[in-house]
mmCIF file with all atom_site columns, C-alpha atoms in Angstrom:
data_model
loop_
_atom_site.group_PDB
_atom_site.id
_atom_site.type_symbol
_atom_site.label_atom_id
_atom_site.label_alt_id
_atom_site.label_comp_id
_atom_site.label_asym_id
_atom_site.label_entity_id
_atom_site.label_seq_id
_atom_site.pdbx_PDB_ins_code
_atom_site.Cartn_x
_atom_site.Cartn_y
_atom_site.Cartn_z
_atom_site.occupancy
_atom_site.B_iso_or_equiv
_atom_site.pdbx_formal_charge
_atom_site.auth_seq_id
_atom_site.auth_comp_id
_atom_site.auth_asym_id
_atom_site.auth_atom_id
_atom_site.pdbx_PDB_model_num
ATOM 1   C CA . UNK J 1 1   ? -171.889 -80.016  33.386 1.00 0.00 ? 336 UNK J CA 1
ATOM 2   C CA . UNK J 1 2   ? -171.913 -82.583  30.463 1.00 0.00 ? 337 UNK J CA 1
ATOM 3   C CA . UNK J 1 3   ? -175.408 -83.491  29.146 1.00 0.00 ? 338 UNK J CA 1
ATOM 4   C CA . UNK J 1 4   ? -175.869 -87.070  27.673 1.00 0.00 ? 339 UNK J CA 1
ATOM 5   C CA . UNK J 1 5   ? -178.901 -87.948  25.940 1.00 0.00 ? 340 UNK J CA 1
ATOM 6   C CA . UNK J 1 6   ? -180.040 -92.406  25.685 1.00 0.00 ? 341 UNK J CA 1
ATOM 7   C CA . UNK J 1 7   ? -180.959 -93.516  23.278 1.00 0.00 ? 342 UNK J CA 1
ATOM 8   C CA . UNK J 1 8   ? -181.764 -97.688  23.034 1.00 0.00 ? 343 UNK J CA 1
ATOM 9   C CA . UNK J 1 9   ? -184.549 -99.802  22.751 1.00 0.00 ? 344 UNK J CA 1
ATOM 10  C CA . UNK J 1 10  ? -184.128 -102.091 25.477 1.00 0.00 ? 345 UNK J CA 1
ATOM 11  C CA . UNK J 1 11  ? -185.501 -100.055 28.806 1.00 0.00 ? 346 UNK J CA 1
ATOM 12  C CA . UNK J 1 12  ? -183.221 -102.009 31.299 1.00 0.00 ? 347 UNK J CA 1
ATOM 13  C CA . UNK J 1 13  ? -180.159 -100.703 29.299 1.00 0.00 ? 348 UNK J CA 1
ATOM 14  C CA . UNK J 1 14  ? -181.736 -97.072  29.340 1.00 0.00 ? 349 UNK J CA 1
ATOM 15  C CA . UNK J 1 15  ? -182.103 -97.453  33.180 1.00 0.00 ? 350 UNK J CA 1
ATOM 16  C CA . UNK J 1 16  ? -178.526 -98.284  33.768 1.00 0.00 ? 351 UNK J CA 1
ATOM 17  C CA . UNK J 1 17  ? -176.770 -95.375  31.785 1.00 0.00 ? 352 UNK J CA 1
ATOM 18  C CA . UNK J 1 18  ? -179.193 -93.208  33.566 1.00 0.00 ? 353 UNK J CA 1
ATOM 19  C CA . UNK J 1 19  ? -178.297 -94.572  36.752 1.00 0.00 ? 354 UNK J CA 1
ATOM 20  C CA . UNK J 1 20  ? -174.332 -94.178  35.863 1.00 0.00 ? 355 UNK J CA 1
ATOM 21  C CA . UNK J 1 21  ? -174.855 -90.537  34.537 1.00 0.00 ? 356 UNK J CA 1
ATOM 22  C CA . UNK J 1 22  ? -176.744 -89.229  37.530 1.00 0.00 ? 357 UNK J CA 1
ATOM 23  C CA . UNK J 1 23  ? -174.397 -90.287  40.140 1.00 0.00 ? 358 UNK J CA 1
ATOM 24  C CA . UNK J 1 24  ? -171.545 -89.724  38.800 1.00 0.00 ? 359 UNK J CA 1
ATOM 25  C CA . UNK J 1 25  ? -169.936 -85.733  38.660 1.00 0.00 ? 360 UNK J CA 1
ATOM 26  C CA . UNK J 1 26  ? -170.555 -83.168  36.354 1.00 0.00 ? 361 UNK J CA 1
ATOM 27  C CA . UNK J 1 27  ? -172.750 -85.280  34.718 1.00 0.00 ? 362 UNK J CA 1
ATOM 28  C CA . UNK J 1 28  ? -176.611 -85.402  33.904 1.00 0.00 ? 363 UNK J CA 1
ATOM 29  C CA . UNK J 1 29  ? -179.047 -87.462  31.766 1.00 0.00 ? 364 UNK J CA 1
ATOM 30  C CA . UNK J 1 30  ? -180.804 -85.107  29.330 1.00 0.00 ? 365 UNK J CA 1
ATOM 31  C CA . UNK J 1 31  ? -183.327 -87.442  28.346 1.00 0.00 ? 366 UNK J CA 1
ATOM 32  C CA . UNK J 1 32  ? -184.224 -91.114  27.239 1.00 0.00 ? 367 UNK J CA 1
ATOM 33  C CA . UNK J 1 33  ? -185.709 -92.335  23.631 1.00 0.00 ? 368 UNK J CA 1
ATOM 34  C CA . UNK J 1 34  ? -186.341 -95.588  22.373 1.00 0.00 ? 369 UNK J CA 1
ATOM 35  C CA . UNK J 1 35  ? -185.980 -95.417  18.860 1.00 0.00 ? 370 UNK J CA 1
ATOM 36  C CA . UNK J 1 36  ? -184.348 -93.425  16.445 1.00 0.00 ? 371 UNK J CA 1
ATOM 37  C CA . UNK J 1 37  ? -187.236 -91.635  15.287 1.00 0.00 ? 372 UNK J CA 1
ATOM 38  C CA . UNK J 1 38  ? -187.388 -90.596  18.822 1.00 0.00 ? 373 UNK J CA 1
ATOM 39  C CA . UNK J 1 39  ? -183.621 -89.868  19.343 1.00 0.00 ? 374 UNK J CA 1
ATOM 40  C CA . UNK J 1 40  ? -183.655 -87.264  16.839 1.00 0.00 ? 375 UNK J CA 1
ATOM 41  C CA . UNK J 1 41  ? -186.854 -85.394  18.675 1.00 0.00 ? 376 UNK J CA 1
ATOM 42  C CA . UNK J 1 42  ? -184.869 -85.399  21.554 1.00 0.00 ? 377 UNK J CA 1
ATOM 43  C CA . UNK J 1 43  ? -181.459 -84.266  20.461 1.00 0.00 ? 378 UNK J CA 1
ATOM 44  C CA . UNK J 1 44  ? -183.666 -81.335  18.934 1.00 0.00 ? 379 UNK J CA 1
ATOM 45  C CA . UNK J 1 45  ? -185.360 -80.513  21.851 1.00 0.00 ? 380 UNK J CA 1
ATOM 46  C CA . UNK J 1 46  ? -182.662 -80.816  24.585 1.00 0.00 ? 381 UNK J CA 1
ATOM 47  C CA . UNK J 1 47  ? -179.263 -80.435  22.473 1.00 0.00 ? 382 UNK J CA 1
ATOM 48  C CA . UNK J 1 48  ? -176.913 -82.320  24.505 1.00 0.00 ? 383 UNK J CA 1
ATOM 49  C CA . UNK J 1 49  ? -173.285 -82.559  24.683 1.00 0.00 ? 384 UNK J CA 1
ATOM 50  C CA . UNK J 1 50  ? -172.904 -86.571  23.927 1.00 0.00 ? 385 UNK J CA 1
ATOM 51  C CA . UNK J 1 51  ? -175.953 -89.105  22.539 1.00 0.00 ? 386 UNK J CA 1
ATOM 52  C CA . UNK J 1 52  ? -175.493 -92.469  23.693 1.00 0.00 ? 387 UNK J CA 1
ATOM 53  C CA . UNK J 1 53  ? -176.829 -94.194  20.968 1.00 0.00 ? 388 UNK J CA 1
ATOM 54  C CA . UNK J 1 54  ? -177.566 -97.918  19.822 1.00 0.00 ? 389 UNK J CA 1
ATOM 55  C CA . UNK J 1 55  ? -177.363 -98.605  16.330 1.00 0.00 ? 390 UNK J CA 1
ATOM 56  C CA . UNK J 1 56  ? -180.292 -101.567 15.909 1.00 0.00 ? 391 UNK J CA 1
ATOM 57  C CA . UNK J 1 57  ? -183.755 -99.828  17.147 1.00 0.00 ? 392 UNK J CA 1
ATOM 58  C CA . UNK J 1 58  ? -187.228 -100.503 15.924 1.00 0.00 ? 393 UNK J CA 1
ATOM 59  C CA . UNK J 1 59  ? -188.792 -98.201  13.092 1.00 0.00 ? 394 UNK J CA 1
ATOM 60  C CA . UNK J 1 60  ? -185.908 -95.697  12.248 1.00 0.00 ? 395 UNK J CA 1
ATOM 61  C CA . UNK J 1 61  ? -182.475 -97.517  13.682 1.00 0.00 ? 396 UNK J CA 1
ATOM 62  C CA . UNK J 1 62  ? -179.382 -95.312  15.017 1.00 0.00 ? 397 UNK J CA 1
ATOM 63  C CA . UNK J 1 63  ? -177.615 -95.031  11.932 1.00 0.00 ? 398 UNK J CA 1
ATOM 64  C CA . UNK J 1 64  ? -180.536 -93.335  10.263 1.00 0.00 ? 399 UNK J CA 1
ATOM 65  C CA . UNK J 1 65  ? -180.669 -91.381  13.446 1.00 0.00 ? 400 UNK J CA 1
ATOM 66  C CA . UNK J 1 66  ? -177.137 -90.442  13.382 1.00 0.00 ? 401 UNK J CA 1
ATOM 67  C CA . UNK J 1 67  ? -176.829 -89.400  9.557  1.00 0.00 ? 402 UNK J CA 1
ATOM 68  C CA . UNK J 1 68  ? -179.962 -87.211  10.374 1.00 0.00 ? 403 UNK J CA 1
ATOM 69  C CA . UNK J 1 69  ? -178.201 -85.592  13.050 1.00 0.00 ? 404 UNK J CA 1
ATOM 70  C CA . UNK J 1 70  ? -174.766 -84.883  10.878 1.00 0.00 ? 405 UNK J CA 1
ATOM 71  C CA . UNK J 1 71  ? -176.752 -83.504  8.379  1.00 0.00 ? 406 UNK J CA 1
ATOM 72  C CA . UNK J 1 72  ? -178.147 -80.992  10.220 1.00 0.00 ? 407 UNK J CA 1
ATOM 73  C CA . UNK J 1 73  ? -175.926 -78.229  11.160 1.00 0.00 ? 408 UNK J CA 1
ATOM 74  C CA . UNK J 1 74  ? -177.923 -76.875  13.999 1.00 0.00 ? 409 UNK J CA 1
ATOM 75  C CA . UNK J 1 75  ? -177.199 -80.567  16.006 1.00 0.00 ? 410 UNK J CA 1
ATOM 76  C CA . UNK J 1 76  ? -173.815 -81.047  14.994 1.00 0.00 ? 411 UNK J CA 1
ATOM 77  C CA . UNK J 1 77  ? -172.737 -79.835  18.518 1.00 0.00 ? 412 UNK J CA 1
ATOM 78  C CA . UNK J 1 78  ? -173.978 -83.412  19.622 1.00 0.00 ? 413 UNK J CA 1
ATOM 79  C CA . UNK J 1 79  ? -171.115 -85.714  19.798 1.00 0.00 ? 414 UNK J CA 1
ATOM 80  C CA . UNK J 1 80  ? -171.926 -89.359  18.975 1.00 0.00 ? 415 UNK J CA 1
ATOM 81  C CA . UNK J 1 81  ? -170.718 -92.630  21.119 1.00 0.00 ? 416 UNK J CA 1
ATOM 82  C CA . UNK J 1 82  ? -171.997 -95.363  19.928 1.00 0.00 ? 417 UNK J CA 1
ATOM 83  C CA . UNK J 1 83  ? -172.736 -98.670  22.614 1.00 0.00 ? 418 UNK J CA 1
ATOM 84  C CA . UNK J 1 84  ? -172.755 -101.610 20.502 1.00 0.00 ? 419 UNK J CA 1
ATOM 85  C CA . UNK J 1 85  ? -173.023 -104.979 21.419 1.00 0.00 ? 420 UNK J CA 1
ATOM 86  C CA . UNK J 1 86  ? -170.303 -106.034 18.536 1.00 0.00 ? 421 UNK J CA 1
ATOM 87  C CA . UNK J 1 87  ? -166.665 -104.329 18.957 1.00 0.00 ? 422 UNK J CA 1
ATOM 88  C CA . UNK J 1 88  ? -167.109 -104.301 14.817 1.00 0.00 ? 423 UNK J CA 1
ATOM 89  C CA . UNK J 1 89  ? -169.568 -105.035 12.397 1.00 0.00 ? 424 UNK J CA 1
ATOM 90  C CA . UNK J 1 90  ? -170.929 -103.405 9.123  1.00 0.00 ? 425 UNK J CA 1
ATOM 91  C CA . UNK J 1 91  ? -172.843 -100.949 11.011 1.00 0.00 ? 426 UNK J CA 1
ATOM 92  C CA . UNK J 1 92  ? -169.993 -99.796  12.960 1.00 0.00 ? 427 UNK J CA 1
ATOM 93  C CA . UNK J 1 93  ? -168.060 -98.916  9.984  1.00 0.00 ? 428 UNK J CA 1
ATOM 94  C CA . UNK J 1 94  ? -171.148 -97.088  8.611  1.00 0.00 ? 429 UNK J CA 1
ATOM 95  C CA . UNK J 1 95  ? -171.552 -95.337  11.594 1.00 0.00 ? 430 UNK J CA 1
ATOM 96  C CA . UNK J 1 96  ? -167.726 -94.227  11.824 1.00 0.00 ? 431 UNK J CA 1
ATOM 97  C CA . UNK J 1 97  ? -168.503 -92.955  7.891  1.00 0.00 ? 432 UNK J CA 1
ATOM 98  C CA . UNK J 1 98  ? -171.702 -91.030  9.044  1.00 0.00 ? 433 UNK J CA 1
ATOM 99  C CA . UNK J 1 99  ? -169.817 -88.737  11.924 1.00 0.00 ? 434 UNK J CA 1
ATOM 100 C CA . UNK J 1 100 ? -170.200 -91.264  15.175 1.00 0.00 ? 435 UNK J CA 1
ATOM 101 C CA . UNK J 1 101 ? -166.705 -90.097  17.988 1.00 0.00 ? 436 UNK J CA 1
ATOM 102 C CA . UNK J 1 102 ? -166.312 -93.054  19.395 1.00 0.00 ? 437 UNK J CA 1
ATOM 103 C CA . UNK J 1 103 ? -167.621 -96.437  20.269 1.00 0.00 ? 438 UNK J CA 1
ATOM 104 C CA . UNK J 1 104 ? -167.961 -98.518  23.413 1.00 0.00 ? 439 UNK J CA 1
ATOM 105 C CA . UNK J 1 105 ? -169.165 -101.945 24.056 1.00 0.00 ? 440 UNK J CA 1
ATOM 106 C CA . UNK J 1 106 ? -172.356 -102.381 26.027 1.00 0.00 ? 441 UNK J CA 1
ATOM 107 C CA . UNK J 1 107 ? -170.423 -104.322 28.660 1.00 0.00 ? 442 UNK J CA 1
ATOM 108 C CA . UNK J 1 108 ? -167.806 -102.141 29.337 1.00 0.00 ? 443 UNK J CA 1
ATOM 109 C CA . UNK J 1 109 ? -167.224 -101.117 32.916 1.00 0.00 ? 444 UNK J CA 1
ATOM 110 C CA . UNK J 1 110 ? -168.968 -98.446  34.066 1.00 0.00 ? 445 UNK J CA 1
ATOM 111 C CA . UNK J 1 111 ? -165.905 -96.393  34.473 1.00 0.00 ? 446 UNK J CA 1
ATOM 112 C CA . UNK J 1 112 ? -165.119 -97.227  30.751 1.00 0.00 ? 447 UNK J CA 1
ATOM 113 C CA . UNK J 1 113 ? -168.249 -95.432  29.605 1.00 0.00 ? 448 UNK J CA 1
ATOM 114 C CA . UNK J 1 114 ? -167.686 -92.500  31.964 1.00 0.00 ? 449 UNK J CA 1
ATOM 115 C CA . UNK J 1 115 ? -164.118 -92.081  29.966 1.00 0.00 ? 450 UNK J CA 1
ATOM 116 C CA . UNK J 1 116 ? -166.214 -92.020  26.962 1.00 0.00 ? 451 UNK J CA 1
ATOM 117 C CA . UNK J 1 117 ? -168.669 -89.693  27.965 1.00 0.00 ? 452 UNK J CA 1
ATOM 118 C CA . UNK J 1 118 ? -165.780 -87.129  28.816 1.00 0.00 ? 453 UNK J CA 1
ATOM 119 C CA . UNK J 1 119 ? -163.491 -87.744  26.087 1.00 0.00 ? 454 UNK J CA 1
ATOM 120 C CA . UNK J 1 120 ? -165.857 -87.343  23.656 1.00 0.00 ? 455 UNK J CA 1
ATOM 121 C CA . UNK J 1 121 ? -167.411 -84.452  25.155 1.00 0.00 ? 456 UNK J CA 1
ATOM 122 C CA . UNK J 1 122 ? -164.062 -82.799  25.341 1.00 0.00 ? 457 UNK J CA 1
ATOM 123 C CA . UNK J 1 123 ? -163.867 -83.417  21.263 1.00 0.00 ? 458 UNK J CA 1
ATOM 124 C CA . UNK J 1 124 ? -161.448 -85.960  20.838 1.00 0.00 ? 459 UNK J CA 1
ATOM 125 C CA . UNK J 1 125 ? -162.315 -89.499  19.419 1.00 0.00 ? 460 UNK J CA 1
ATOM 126 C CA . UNK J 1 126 ? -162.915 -92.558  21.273 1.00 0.00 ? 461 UNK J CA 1
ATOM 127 C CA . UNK J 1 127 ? -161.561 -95.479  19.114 1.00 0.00 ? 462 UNK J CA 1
ATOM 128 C CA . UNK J 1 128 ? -159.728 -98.447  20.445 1.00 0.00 ? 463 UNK J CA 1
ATOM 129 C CA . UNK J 1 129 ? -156.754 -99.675  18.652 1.00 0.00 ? 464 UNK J CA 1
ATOM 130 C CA . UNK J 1 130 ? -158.598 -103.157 18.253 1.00 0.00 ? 465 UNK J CA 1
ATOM 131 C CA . UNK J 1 131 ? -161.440 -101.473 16.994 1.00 0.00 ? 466 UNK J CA 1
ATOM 132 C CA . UNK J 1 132 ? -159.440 -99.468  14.757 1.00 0.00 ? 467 UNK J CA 1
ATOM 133 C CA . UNK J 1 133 ? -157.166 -102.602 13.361 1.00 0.00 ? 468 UNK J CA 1
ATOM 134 C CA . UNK J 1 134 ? -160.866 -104.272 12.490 1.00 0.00 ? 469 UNK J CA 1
ATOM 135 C CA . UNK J 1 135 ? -162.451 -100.969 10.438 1.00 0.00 ? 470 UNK J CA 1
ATOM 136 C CA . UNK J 1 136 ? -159.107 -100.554 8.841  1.00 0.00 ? 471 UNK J CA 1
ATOM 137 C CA . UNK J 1 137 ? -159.540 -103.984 7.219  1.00 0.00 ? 472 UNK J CA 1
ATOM 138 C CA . UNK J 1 138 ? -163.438 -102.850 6.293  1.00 0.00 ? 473 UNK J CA 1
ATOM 139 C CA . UNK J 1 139 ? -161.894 -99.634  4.426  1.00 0.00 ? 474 UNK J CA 1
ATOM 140 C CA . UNK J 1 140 ? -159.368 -101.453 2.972  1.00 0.00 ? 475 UNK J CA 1
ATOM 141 C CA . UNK J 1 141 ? -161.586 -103.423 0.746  1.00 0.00 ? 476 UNK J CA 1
ATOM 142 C CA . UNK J 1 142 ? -162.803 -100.331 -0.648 1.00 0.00 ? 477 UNK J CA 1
ATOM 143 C CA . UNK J 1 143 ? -159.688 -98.949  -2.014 1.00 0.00 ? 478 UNK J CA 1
ATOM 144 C CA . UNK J 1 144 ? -158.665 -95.873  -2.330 1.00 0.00 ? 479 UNK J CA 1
ATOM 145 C CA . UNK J 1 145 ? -160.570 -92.740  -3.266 1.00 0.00 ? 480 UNK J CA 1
ATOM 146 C CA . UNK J 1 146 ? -159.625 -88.904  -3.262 1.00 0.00 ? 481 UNK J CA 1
ATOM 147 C CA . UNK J 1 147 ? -159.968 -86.681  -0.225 1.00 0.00 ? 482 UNK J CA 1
ATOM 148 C CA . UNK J 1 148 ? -160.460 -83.051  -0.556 1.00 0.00 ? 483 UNK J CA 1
ATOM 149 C CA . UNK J 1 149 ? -157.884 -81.249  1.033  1.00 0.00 ? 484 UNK J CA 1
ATOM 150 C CA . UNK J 1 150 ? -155.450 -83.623  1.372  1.00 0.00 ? 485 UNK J CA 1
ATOM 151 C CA . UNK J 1 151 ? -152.928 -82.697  -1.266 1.00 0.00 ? 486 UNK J CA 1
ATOM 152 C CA . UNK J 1 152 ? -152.697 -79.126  0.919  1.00 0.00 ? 487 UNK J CA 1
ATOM 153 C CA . UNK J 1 153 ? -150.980 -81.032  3.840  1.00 0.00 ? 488 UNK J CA 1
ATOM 154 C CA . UNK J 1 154 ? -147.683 -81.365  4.766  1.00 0.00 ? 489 UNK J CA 1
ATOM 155 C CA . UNK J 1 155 ? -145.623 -84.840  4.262  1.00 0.00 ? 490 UNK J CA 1
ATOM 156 C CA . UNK J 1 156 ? -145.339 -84.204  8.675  1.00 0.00 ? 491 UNK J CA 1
ATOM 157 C CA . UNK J 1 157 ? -149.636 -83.849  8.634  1.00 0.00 ? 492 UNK J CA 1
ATOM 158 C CA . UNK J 1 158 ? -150.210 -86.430  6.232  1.00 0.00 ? 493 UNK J CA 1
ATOM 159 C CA . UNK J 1 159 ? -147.878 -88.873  8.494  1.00 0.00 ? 494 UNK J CA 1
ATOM 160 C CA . UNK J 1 160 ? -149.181 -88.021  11.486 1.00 0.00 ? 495 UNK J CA 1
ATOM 161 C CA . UNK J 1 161 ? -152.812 -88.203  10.097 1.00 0.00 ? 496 UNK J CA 1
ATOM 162 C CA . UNK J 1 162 ? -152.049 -92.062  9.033  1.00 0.00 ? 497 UNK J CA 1
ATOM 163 C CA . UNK J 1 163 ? -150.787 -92.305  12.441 1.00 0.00 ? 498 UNK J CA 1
ATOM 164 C CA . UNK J 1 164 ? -153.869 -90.623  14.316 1.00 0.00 ? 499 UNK J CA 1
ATOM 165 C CA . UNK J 1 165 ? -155.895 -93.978  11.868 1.00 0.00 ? 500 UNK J CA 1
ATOM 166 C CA . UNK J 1 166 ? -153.870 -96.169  14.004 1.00 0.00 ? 501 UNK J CA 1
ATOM 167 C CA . UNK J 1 167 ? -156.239 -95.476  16.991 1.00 0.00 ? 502 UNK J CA 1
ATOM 168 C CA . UNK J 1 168 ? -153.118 -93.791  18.823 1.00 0.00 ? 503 UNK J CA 1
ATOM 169 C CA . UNK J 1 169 ? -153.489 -91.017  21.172 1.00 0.00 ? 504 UNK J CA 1
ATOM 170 C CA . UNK J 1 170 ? -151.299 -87.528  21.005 1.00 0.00 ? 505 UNK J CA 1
ATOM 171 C CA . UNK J 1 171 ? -149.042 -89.580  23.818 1.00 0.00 ? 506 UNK J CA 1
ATOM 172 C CA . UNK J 1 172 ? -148.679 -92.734  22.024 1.00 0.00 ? 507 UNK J CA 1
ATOM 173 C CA . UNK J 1 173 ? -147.507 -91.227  18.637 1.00 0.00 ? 508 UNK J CA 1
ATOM 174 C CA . UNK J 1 174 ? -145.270 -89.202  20.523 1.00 0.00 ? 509 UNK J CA 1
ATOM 175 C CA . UNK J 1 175 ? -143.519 -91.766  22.030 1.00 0.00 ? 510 UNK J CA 1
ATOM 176 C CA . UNK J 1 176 ? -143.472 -93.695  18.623 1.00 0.00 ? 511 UNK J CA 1
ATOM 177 C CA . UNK J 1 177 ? -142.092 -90.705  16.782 1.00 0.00 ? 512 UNK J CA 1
ATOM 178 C CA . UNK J 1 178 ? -139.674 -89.708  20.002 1.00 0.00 ? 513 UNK J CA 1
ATOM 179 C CA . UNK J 1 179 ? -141.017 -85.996  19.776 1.00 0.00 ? 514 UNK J CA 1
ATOM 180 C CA . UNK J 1 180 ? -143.407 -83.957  22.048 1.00 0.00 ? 515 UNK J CA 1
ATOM 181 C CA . UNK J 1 181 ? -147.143 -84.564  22.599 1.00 0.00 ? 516 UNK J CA 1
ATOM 182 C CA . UNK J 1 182 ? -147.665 -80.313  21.786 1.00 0.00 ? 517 UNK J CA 1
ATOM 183 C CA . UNK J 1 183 ? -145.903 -81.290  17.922 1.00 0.00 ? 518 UNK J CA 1
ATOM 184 C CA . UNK J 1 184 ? -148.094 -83.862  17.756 1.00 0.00 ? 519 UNK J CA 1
ATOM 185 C CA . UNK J 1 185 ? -151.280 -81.627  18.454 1.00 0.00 ? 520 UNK J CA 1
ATOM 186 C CA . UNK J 1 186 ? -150.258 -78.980  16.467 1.00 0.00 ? 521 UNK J CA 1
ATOM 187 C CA . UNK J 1 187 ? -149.873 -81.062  13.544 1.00 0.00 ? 522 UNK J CA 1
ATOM 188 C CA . UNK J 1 188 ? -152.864 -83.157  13.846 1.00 0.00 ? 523 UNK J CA 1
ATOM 189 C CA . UNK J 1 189 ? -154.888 -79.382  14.666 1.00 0.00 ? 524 UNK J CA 1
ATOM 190 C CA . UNK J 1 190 ? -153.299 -78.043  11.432 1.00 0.00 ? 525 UNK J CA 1
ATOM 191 C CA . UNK J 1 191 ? -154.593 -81.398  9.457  1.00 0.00 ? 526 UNK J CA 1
ATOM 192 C CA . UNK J 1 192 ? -157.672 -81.349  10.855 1.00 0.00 ? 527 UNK J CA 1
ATOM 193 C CA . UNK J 1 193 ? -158.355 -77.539  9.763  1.00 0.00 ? 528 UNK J CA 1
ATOM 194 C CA . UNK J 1 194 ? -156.656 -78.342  5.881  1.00 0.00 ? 529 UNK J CA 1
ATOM 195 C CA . UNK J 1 195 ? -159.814 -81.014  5.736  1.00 0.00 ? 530 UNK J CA 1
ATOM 196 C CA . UNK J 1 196 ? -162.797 -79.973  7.388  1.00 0.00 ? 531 UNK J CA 1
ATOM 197 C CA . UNK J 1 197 ? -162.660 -82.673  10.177 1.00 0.00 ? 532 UNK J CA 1
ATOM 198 C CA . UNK J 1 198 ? -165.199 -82.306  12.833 1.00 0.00 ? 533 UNK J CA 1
ATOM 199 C CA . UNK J 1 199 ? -162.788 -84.352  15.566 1.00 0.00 ? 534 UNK J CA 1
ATOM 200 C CA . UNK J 1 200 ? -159.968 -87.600  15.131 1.00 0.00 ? 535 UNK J CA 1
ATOM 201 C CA . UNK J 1 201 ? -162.740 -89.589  14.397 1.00 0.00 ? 536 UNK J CA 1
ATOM 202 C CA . UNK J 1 202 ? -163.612 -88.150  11.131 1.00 0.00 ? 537 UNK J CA 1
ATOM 203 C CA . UNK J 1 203 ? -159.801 -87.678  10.115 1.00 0.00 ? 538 UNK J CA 1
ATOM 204 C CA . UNK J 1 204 ? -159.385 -91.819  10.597 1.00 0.00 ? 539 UNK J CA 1
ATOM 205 C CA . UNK J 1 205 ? -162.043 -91.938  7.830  1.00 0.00 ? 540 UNK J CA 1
ATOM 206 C CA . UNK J 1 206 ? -160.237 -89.624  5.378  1.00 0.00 ? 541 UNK J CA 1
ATOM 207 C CA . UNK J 1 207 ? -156.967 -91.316  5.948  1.00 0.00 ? 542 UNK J CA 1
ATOM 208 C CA . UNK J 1 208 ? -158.294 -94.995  5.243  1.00 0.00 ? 543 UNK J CA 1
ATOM 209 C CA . UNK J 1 209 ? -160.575 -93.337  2.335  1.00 0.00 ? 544 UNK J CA 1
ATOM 210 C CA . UNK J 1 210 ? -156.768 -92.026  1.270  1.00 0.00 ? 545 UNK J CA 1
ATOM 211 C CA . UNK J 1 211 ? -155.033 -95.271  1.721  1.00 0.00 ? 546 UNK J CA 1
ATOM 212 C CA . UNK J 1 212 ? -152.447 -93.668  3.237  1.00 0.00 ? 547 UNK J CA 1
ATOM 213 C CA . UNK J 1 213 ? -149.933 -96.014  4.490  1.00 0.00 ? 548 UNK J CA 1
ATOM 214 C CA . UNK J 1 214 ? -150.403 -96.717  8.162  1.00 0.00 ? 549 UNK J CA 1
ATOM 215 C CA . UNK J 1 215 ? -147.313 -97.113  10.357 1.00 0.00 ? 550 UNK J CA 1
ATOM 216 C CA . UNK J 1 216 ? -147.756 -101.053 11.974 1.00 0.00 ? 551 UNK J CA 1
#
């Protein structure tokens, strides 16, 4: 049973996830909060698998909310999808910097958000390629900055790592590279260990943070 936690500040938005969770299989709603001051009282009450969070809420907004909840190593079991309204904007690429899994659009079909739930849940990322495309452009600006651990990988991790920042899946890259799906995971397993990365999501940030060339 996956247990997904709501957190927005519009009720009729609460209402429908709720409504999605509880009929569909294997799932169940852990709880509702309207704020992010509330959202972090209930992830430390219930601890459940996935928060669906909203990034602009009232008093203390979902990015505060989700940097609270990264911090704290007792919640970090809680994976992070955030349902913006925006496919990108500043606070997406904050949130993707502050530990969020994924991201889907508040108008998604239902059986988009379902995917999320259970691909996040399952501890992979949940980032679109258009999505992806967009933040790269953010990090870009930036430049590049050192990442510890990165000099331990192996020219194989570090491409497949740049490749992962491409939004791909194990499949995809695969395909691309005209190997098997098992090298890919082993690779991207072994990279993820080498830097401390929670899931893909976090080893998308250390590869633009790297400016390590992305394949096109």
């Amino acid at each position: 049973m996956i247990r997904v936690a709501i957190a927005d500040d519009q009720a009729v938005v609460r209402m429908g996830l709720r409504a999605l969770l509880e009929r569909e299989p294997g799932m169940e709603c852990a709880g509702e909060a309207g704020d992010g001051q509330a959202a972090l009282a209930l992830i430390r009450r219930t601890r459940p698998d996935v928060l669906l969070l909203d990034i602009r809420m009232p008093g203390m907004d979902g990015l505060d909310a989700l940097r609270a909840i990264a911090a704290d190593p007792e919640l970090r079991g809680t994976r992070i999808v955030v349902v913006t309204t925006f496919a990108v904007d500043e606070y997406v690429f904050a949130a993707l910097q502050a530990g969020a899994s994924g991201f889907v659009l508040k108008d998604s079909a239902p059986d988009e958000l379902v995917n999320a739930v259970r691909v996040v849940a399952a501890g992979e990322a949940l980032l679109s390629p258009a999505i992806t495309r967009k933040v790269i452009g953010l990090f870009g600006r930036h430049g590049a900055e050192p990442v510890e651990g990165l000099e331990t990988l192996t020219p194989r991790e570090r491409e497949l790592v740049a490749w992962v920042a491409t939004g791909r899946s194990n499949e995809e890259i695969a395909r691309e590279l005209t190997i098997s799906p098992d090298t890919v995971r082993t690779h991207v397993s072994r990279a993820m260990v080498k830097l401390h990365a929670r899931d893909r999501a976090q080893l998308v940030v250390f590869a633009m943070r790297a400016g390590l060339a992305l394949p096109t």
